[in-house]
Short mmCIF file of C-alpha atoms in Angstrom, two decimals:
data_model
loop_
_atom_site.label_atom_id
_atom_site.label_comp_id
_atom_site.label_asym_id
_atom_site.label_seq_id
_atom_site.Cartn_x
_atom_site.Cartn_y
_atom_site.Cartn_z
CA MET A 1 -7.11 20.40 10.07
CA ASP A 2 -10.37 18.36 9.93
CA THR A 3 -12.64 21.55 10.27
CA LEU A 4 -10.27 23.31 7.86
CA ILE A 5 -10.90 20.74 5.13
CA LYS A 6 -14.73 20.87 5.78
CA ARG A 7 -14.62 24.74 5.61
CA ILE A 8 -12.83 24.90 2.29
CA ARG A 9 -14.99 22.07 0.78
CA GLU A 10 -18.07 23.94 1.87
CA GLN A 11 -16.90 27.29 0.46
CA GLN A 12 -16.49 25.65 -2.89
CA GLY A 13 -20.05 24.26 -2.79
CA LEU A 14 -18.89 20.62 -2.84
CA SER A 15 -20.50 17.79 -0.91
CA ILE A 16 -18.56 14.93 0.67
CA SER A 17 -20.02 12.64 -1.91
CA LYS A 18 -18.89 14.70 -4.85
CA SER A 19 -15.41 15.43 -3.16
CA SER A 20 -14.71 11.90 -2.36
CA LYS A 21 -15.53 10.85 -5.94
CA MET A 22 -13.35 13.54 -7.48
CA SER A 23 -10.47 12.41 -5.21
CA GLN A 24 -10.94 8.73 -5.80
CA MET A 25 -11.39 8.18 -2.05
CA SER A 26 -14.33 6.58 -0.28
CA TYR A 27 -17.17 8.68 1.24
CA ALA A 28 -16.34 7.06 4.66
CA GLN A 29 -12.68 7.82 4.38
CA TRP A 30 -13.19 11.51 3.50
CA GLU A 31 -15.81 11.88 6.20
CA ARG A 32 -13.54 10.32 8.88
CA ILE A 33 -10.82 12.75 7.99
CA GLU A 34 -13.14 15.74 8.19
CA THR A 35 -14.50 14.66 11.50
CA GLY A 36 -10.90 13.97 12.95
CA ASP A 37 -11.57 10.31 13.51
CA VAL A 38 -8.41 9.47 11.47
CA SER A 39 -5.23 11.44 10.60
CA PRO A 40 -4.85 11.65 6.81
CA THR A 41 -1.85 10.25 5.21
CA LEU A 42 0.19 12.48 2.94
CA LYS A 43 -1.04 10.67 0.01
CA SER A 44 -4.60 11.44 1.15
CA LEU A 45 -3.63 15.09 1.76
CA HIS A 46 -2.37 15.37 -1.83
CA LYS A 47 -5.59 13.89 -3.10
CA ILE A 48 -7.73 16.30 -1.05
CA ALA A 49 -5.57 19.32 -2.00
CA LYS A 50 -5.86 18.46 -5.71
CA THR A 51 -9.72 18.06 -5.33
CA LEU A 52 -10.04 21.43 -3.66
CA SER A 53 -7.52 23.09 -5.81
CA VAL A 54 -5.32 24.34 -2.93
CA PRO A 55 -1.74 23.43 -2.07
CA VAL A 56 -1.19 20.81 0.77
CA LYS A 57 0.15 23.58 3.02
CA ALA A 58 -3.27 25.26 2.97
CA LEU A 59 -4.78 22.21 4.68
CA LEU A 60 -2.25 22.29 7.54
CA PRO A 61 -1.78 24.49 10.45
CA ASP A 62 -0.36 27.87 9.74
CA THR A 63 2.79 28.39 11.80
CA HIS A 64 2.73 32.23 11.08
CA GLN A 65 6.48 32.27 11.98
CA ARG A 66 9.57 30.31 11.29
CA GLU A 67 9.88 27.06 13.27
CA THR A 68 13.28 25.46 13.79
CA TRP A 69 13.79 21.75 14.23
CA ILE A 70 17.24 20.42 15.18
CA PHE A 71 18.32 16.89 14.75
CA PHE A 72 20.37 16.22 17.77
CA ALA A 73 22.63 13.31 18.98
CA LEU A 74 25.89 12.94 20.79
CA LYS A 75 27.43 10.45 18.47
CA GLY A 76 27.41 9.94 14.57
CA GLY A 77 25.93 6.96 12.64
CA VAL A 78 22.48 7.13 14.11
CA GLY A 79 20.76 8.49 11.07
CA LYS A 80 20.79 12.18 12.05
CA THR A 81 21.71 13.82 8.70
CA THR A 82 19.80 11.38 6.61
CA LEU A 83 16.57 11.67 8.59
CA SER A 84 16.88 15.56 8.74
CA LEU A 85 17.22 15.65 4.97
CA ILE A 86 14.25 13.43 4.29
CA CYS A 87 12.15 15.35 6.78
CA ALA A 88 13.09 18.67 4.98
CA LYS A 89 12.05 17.18 1.65
CA ILE A 90 8.70 15.93 3.11
CA LEU A 91 7.86 19.43 4.46
CA SER A 92 8.91 20.86 1.13
CA ASP A 93 6.58 18.49 -0.66
CA MET A 94 3.79 19.66 1.63
CA GLY A 95 4.32 23.11 0.25
CA TYR A 96 6.32 24.71 3.02
CA ASP A 97 9.21 27.01 2.41
CA VAL A 98 12.08 25.15 3.93
CA VAL A 99 15.72 26.19 4.71
CA TYR A 100 18.37 23.57 5.65
CA LEU A 101 21.21 24.52 7.88
CA ASP A 102 24.20 22.22 8.05
CA ASN A 103 25.71 22.90 11.46
CA ASP A 104 27.90 19.70 11.35
CA PHE A 105 31.06 21.68 10.54
CA SER A 106 33.38 18.57 10.94
CA GLN A 107 31.51 16.38 8.43
CA ALA A 108 29.26 18.70 6.29
CA SER A 109 27.74 15.66 4.82
CA ALA A 110 24.46 17.32 4.05
CA THR A 111 26.19 20.15 2.18
CA LEU A 112 28.15 17.54 0.16
CA TRP A 113 24.71 15.76 -0.73
CA PHE A 114 23.28 19.04 -1.94
CA ILE A 115 26.31 19.78 -4.03
CA ASN A 116 26.50 16.37 -5.59
CA GLN A 117 22.93 16.43 -6.72
CA ILE A 118 23.64 19.32 -9.06
CA GLN A 119 23.71 18.07 -12.65
CA ASP A 120 24.33 21.15 -14.53
CA ARG A 121 28.14 21.95 -14.56
CA ASP A 122 27.78 25.73 -14.75
CA GLU A 123 25.31 25.71 -11.84
CA GLY A 124 27.53 23.47 -9.89
CA GLN A 125 30.67 25.74 -10.43
CA LYS A 126 28.54 28.76 -9.41
CA ILE A 127 27.12 27.20 -6.26
CA TYR A 128 30.56 25.75 -5.20
CA GLU A 129 32.24 29.16 -5.49
CA GLN A 130 29.42 30.80 -3.63
CA LEU A 131 29.66 28.25 -0.80
CA LEU A 132 33.36 28.62 -0.41
CA GLU A 133 32.90 32.43 0.11
CA HIS A 134 29.56 32.54 1.82
CA ASN A 135 28.66 29.81 4.32
CA ILE A 136 27.46 29.50 7.91
CA PHE A 137 30.85 30.26 9.37
CA SER A 138 31.39 33.34 7.17
CA LEU A 139 27.85 34.49 8.13
CA MET A 140 28.78 34.06 11.87
CA THR A 141 31.99 36.08 11.51
CA GLY A 142 30.16 38.84 9.73
CA LYS A 143 31.98 38.40 6.36
CA SER A 144 28.83 37.34 4.59
CA THR A 145 25.26 38.52 4.78
CA LEU A 146 22.32 36.16 5.31
CA ALA A 147 21.24 36.70 1.71
CA GLN A 148 24.67 35.81 0.45
CA SER A 149 24.79 32.63 2.52
CA LEU A 150 21.51 31.18 1.28
CA LEU A 151 22.11 28.79 -1.61
CA SER A 152 19.21 28.01 -4.09
CA PHE A 153 19.12 25.00 -6.51
CA SER A 154 17.24 24.39 -9.69
CA LYS A 155 16.23 20.89 -8.73
CA THR A 156 14.77 21.53 -5.30
CA PRO A 157 12.89 24.45 -3.65
CA ILE A 158 14.79 23.74 -0.43
CA ARG A 159 17.46 26.50 0.29
CA LEU A 160 20.77 25.61 2.00
CA ILE A 161 23.03 27.41 4.40
CA GLY A 162 25.99 25.21 3.92
CA SER A 163 29.31 24.24 5.79
CA VAL A 164 32.80 23.87 4.38
CA ALA A 165 36.06 22.78 6.00
CA GLU A 166 37.69 25.77 7.62
CA GLU A 167 41.31 26.36 8.38
CA GLU A 168 40.09 28.03 11.56
CA ASP A 169 38.29 26.00 14.08
CA PRO A 170 34.78 27.48 14.49
CA LYS A 171 34.74 26.27 18.10
CA LYS A 172 37.99 28.23 18.91
CA LYS A 173 36.96 31.34 17.00
CA PHE A 174 34.19 32.25 19.33
CA GLN A 175 35.37 30.49 22.55
CA GLY A 176 35.04 32.78 25.51
CA GLU A 177 33.28 35.59 23.58
CA PRO A 178 30.26 37.16 25.51
CA GLY A 179 27.05 35.73 24.05
CA SER A 180 28.88 33.24 21.82
CA ASP A 181 26.13 30.63 22.41
CA ARG A 182 23.56 32.99 20.82
CA ILE A 183 25.58 34.41 17.97
CA GLN A 184 24.16 32.01 15.33
CA MET A 185 20.66 32.73 16.61
CA ILE A 186 21.19 36.46 16.17
CA ARG A 187 22.62 36.13 12.64
CA LEU A 188 19.80 34.09 11.54
CA GLU A 189 17.00 36.04 13.19
CA PRO A 190 16.06 37.87 9.90
CA LEU A 191 15.60 34.50 8.06
CA LYS A 192 12.15 34.13 6.62
CA CYS A 193 10.82 30.63 6.01
CA ASP A 194 8.25 28.26 7.35
CA TYR A 195 10.74 25.65 8.76
CA LEU A 196 14.54 25.75 9.46
CA ILE A 197 15.93 22.17 9.60
CA VAL A 198 19.28 21.95 11.32
CA ASP A 199 21.86 19.11 11.28
CA THR A 200 24.11 19.08 14.28
CA PRO A 201 27.49 17.56 15.06
CA GLY A 202 27.61 14.09 16.44
CA GLU A 203 29.32 15.30 19.62
CA PHE A 204 28.58 17.94 22.32
CA THR A 205 30.49 21.15 21.60
CA ASP A 206 29.89 24.97 21.36
CA ILE A 207 28.36 24.21 17.97
CA SER A 208 25.72 22.04 19.67
CA ASN A 209 24.84 25.07 21.84
CA TRP A 210 24.40 27.23 18.68
CA SER A 211 21.88 24.71 17.43
CA LEU A 212 20.13 24.46 20.78
CA ALA A 213 19.85 28.17 21.00
CA LEU A 214 17.92 28.12 17.76
CA ALA A 215 15.54 25.29 18.34
CA ASP A 216 11.88 25.19 18.76
CA LYS A 217 11.90 21.41 18.55
CA ALA A 218 14.77 18.91 19.19
CA ILE A 219 14.43 15.57 17.44
CA ILE A 220 16.54 12.73 18.70
CA PRO A 221 17.32 9.98 16.17
CA VAL A 222 17.92 6.73 17.96
CA ASP A 223 19.47 3.76 16.05
CA LEU A 224 17.97 0.72 17.61
CA GLU A 225 20.93 -1.54 17.00
CA MET A 226 23.31 1.05 18.68
CA PHE A 227 20.77 2.01 21.32
CA SER A 228 22.11 2.87 24.77
CA LEU A 229 19.93 4.22 27.62
CA GLY A 230 22.95 5.97 29.12
CA THR A 231 23.90 7.89 25.99
CA LEU A 232 20.17 8.89 25.55
CA SER A 233 19.92 10.09 29.12
CA LEU A 234 22.96 12.33 28.51
CA VAL A 235 21.37 13.83 25.53
CA PHE A 236 18.20 14.67 27.40
CA SER A 237 20.22 16.22 30.11
CA LYS A 238 21.95 18.53 27.61
CA ILE A 239 18.76 19.58 26.02
CA GLN A 240 16.91 20.15 29.29
CA LYS A 241 19.74 22.30 30.46
CA ALA A 242 19.44 24.34 27.33
CA GLN A 243 15.74 24.73 27.92
CA GLN A 244 16.47 26.02 31.33
CA PHE A 245 19.51 28.28 30.77
CA LEU A 246 19.91 28.93 27.02
CA ASN A 247 16.60 28.85 25.17
CA PRO A 248 13.18 28.78 26.80
CA ASN A 249 11.48 28.60 23.31
CA LEU A 250 12.92 25.00 23.03
CA ASN A 251 9.38 23.63 23.86
CA SER A 252 9.35 20.08 22.58
CA ILE A 253 11.70 17.01 22.43
CA PHE A 254 10.95 14.02 20.18
CA ILE A 255 12.52 10.63 19.88
CA LEU A 256 12.70 9.11 16.34
CA PRO A 257 13.66 5.42 16.54
CA ASN A 258 15.21 3.97 13.39
CA LYS A 259 16.89 0.76 12.07
CA MET A 260 18.51 2.65 9.03
CA LYS A 261 21.90 1.07 9.65
CA SER A 262 20.81 -2.20 11.20
CA GLN A 263 21.50 -5.51 9.57
CA ARG A 264 19.32 -7.27 12.07
CA ASP A 265 15.71 -8.27 11.32
CA ASN A 266 14.50 -6.96 14.62
CA CYS A 267 15.37 -4.65 17.46
CA HIS A 268 12.25 -5.29 19.41
CA PHE A 269 13.96 -5.35 22.88
CA ALA A 270 15.54 -1.94 22.24
CA LEU A 271 12.20 -0.48 21.00
CA GLU A 272 10.34 -1.85 24.02
CA THR A 273 12.92 -0.52 26.42
CA LEU A 274 12.85 2.80 24.64
CA LYS A 275 9.01 3.00 24.89
CA LYS A 276 9.04 1.94 28.52
CA ASN A 277 11.47 4.80 29.67
CA TYR A 278 10.62 7.47 27.02
CA GLU A 279 7.17 6.96 25.71
CA GLU A 280 6.06 10.48 26.50
CA PHE A 281 8.69 11.72 24.02
CA MET A 282 7.74 9.33 21.20
CA VAL A 283 5.31 9.90 18.35
CA LEU A 284 2.78 6.88 18.41
CA ASP A 285 0.72 5.72 15.37
CA ASP A 286 -3.05 5.17 15.52
CA LYS A 287 -2.44 1.75 17.10
CA GLY A 288 -0.33 3.17 19.86
CA HIS A 289 2.98 1.82 18.39
CA PRO A 290 6.04 4.19 18.23
CA VAL A 291 6.57 5.52 14.72
CA THR A 292 9.88 3.91 13.63
CA VAL A 293 11.92 4.20 10.51
CA ASN A 294 12.57 0.54 9.30
CA ASP A 295 14.59 0.21 6.23
CA HIS A 296 18.46 0.50 6.24
CA ALA A 297 18.58 0.00 2.49
CA ASP A 298 17.33 3.58 1.89
CA ILE A 299 20.71 5.28 2.49
CA SER A 300 23.13 3.26 0.20
CA ASN A 301 25.92 5.44 -0.88
CA PHE A 302 24.67 8.35 1.23
CA SER A 303 28.00 8.80 2.83
CA ALA A 304 29.50 9.48 -0.64
CA GLY A 305 26.94 12.12 -1.17
CA THR A 306 25.19 10.20 -4.02
CA GLY A 307 22.42 8.55 -2.02
CA THR A 308 18.73 9.29 -2.93
CA LEU A 309 16.56 11.52 -0.79
CA TYR A 310 13.66 9.29 -1.80
CA PRO A 311 13.19 6.64 0.95
CA SER A 312 10.87 3.65 0.31
CA SER A 313 7.11 4.44 0.19
CA LYS A 314 6.66 2.91 3.58
CA ASN A 315 9.28 5.04 5.36
CA TYR A 316 8.16 8.16 3.47
CA GLN A 317 4.73 7.48 4.84
CA LEU A 318 6.07 6.81 8.33
CA LEU A 319 8.14 10.06 8.39
CA SER A 320 5.12 11.99 6.94
CA ASN A 321 3.00 10.67 9.88
CA PHE A 322 5.76 11.77 12.29
CA ILE A 323 5.90 15.22 10.79
CA GLN A 324 2.17 15.67 10.76
CA ARG A 325 2.10 15.13 14.42
CA LEU A 326 4.79 17.67 15.00
CA ILE A 327 3.17 20.44 13.02
#
């Protein structure tokens, strides 16, 4: 990223001095970003992009092909859906083309959130009718095409492949079918976007295997108040078996600690234990501390589908730092 910013700046005939003044950044800050001495914050990236008259995406690595991130856990209530939605929003804010897949068939919380954000009645009715007929389950059974299953919204550039409660159990529908673990991957193969963000069920089922077959990166949200080394080791075991037998393209695993549902002021013991046992899978900040989402207040009313996708500025920045290290 550092040499890219320098190259774009020089192509436009701008000096560091002029660029930093235009962006209202200090000379030293701009120079340190260019030399790679520090990682730019998302706020800094927006300033640099505005100064150079390019989208934020132009300052970041080009993935050239779709990358799929799944948010994976073996139980609910660990911030999986909330964090996946916020990460999708941040990637979209960076200028990436993002599609969100709700693979949590039993809850469909993310789908509910998208639907409840629609303010225009006519749009809401149209989207709801489209969702009932065209969703991830109908796509997998061949009743819908990929184009039909992609929902677009007026208030966000993020597209959704949603879930609805089905009379027919998706797990039973494909049980025992040859290649059933990879059927979703095959159906989604033509999908064109920069990032596919996938919410998964809070239990290990065939649906979890569908998500693992899609994944390039697996992100494991860990609620520090509910933290259990035993549960986490089981999660890693499932992912590593998927890497070995199901999806060799699943190349990275990351832990994302959070206190989003904690009522306690600190969970330092859990965080230290987590770092001691799993540091290689954690994203560390410039001071060597694990990037941790802190504020539980960000998700009030989320379960009712009315919560905001806008976390506190601190958590937005923390998750932005997390994402920048992943891309």
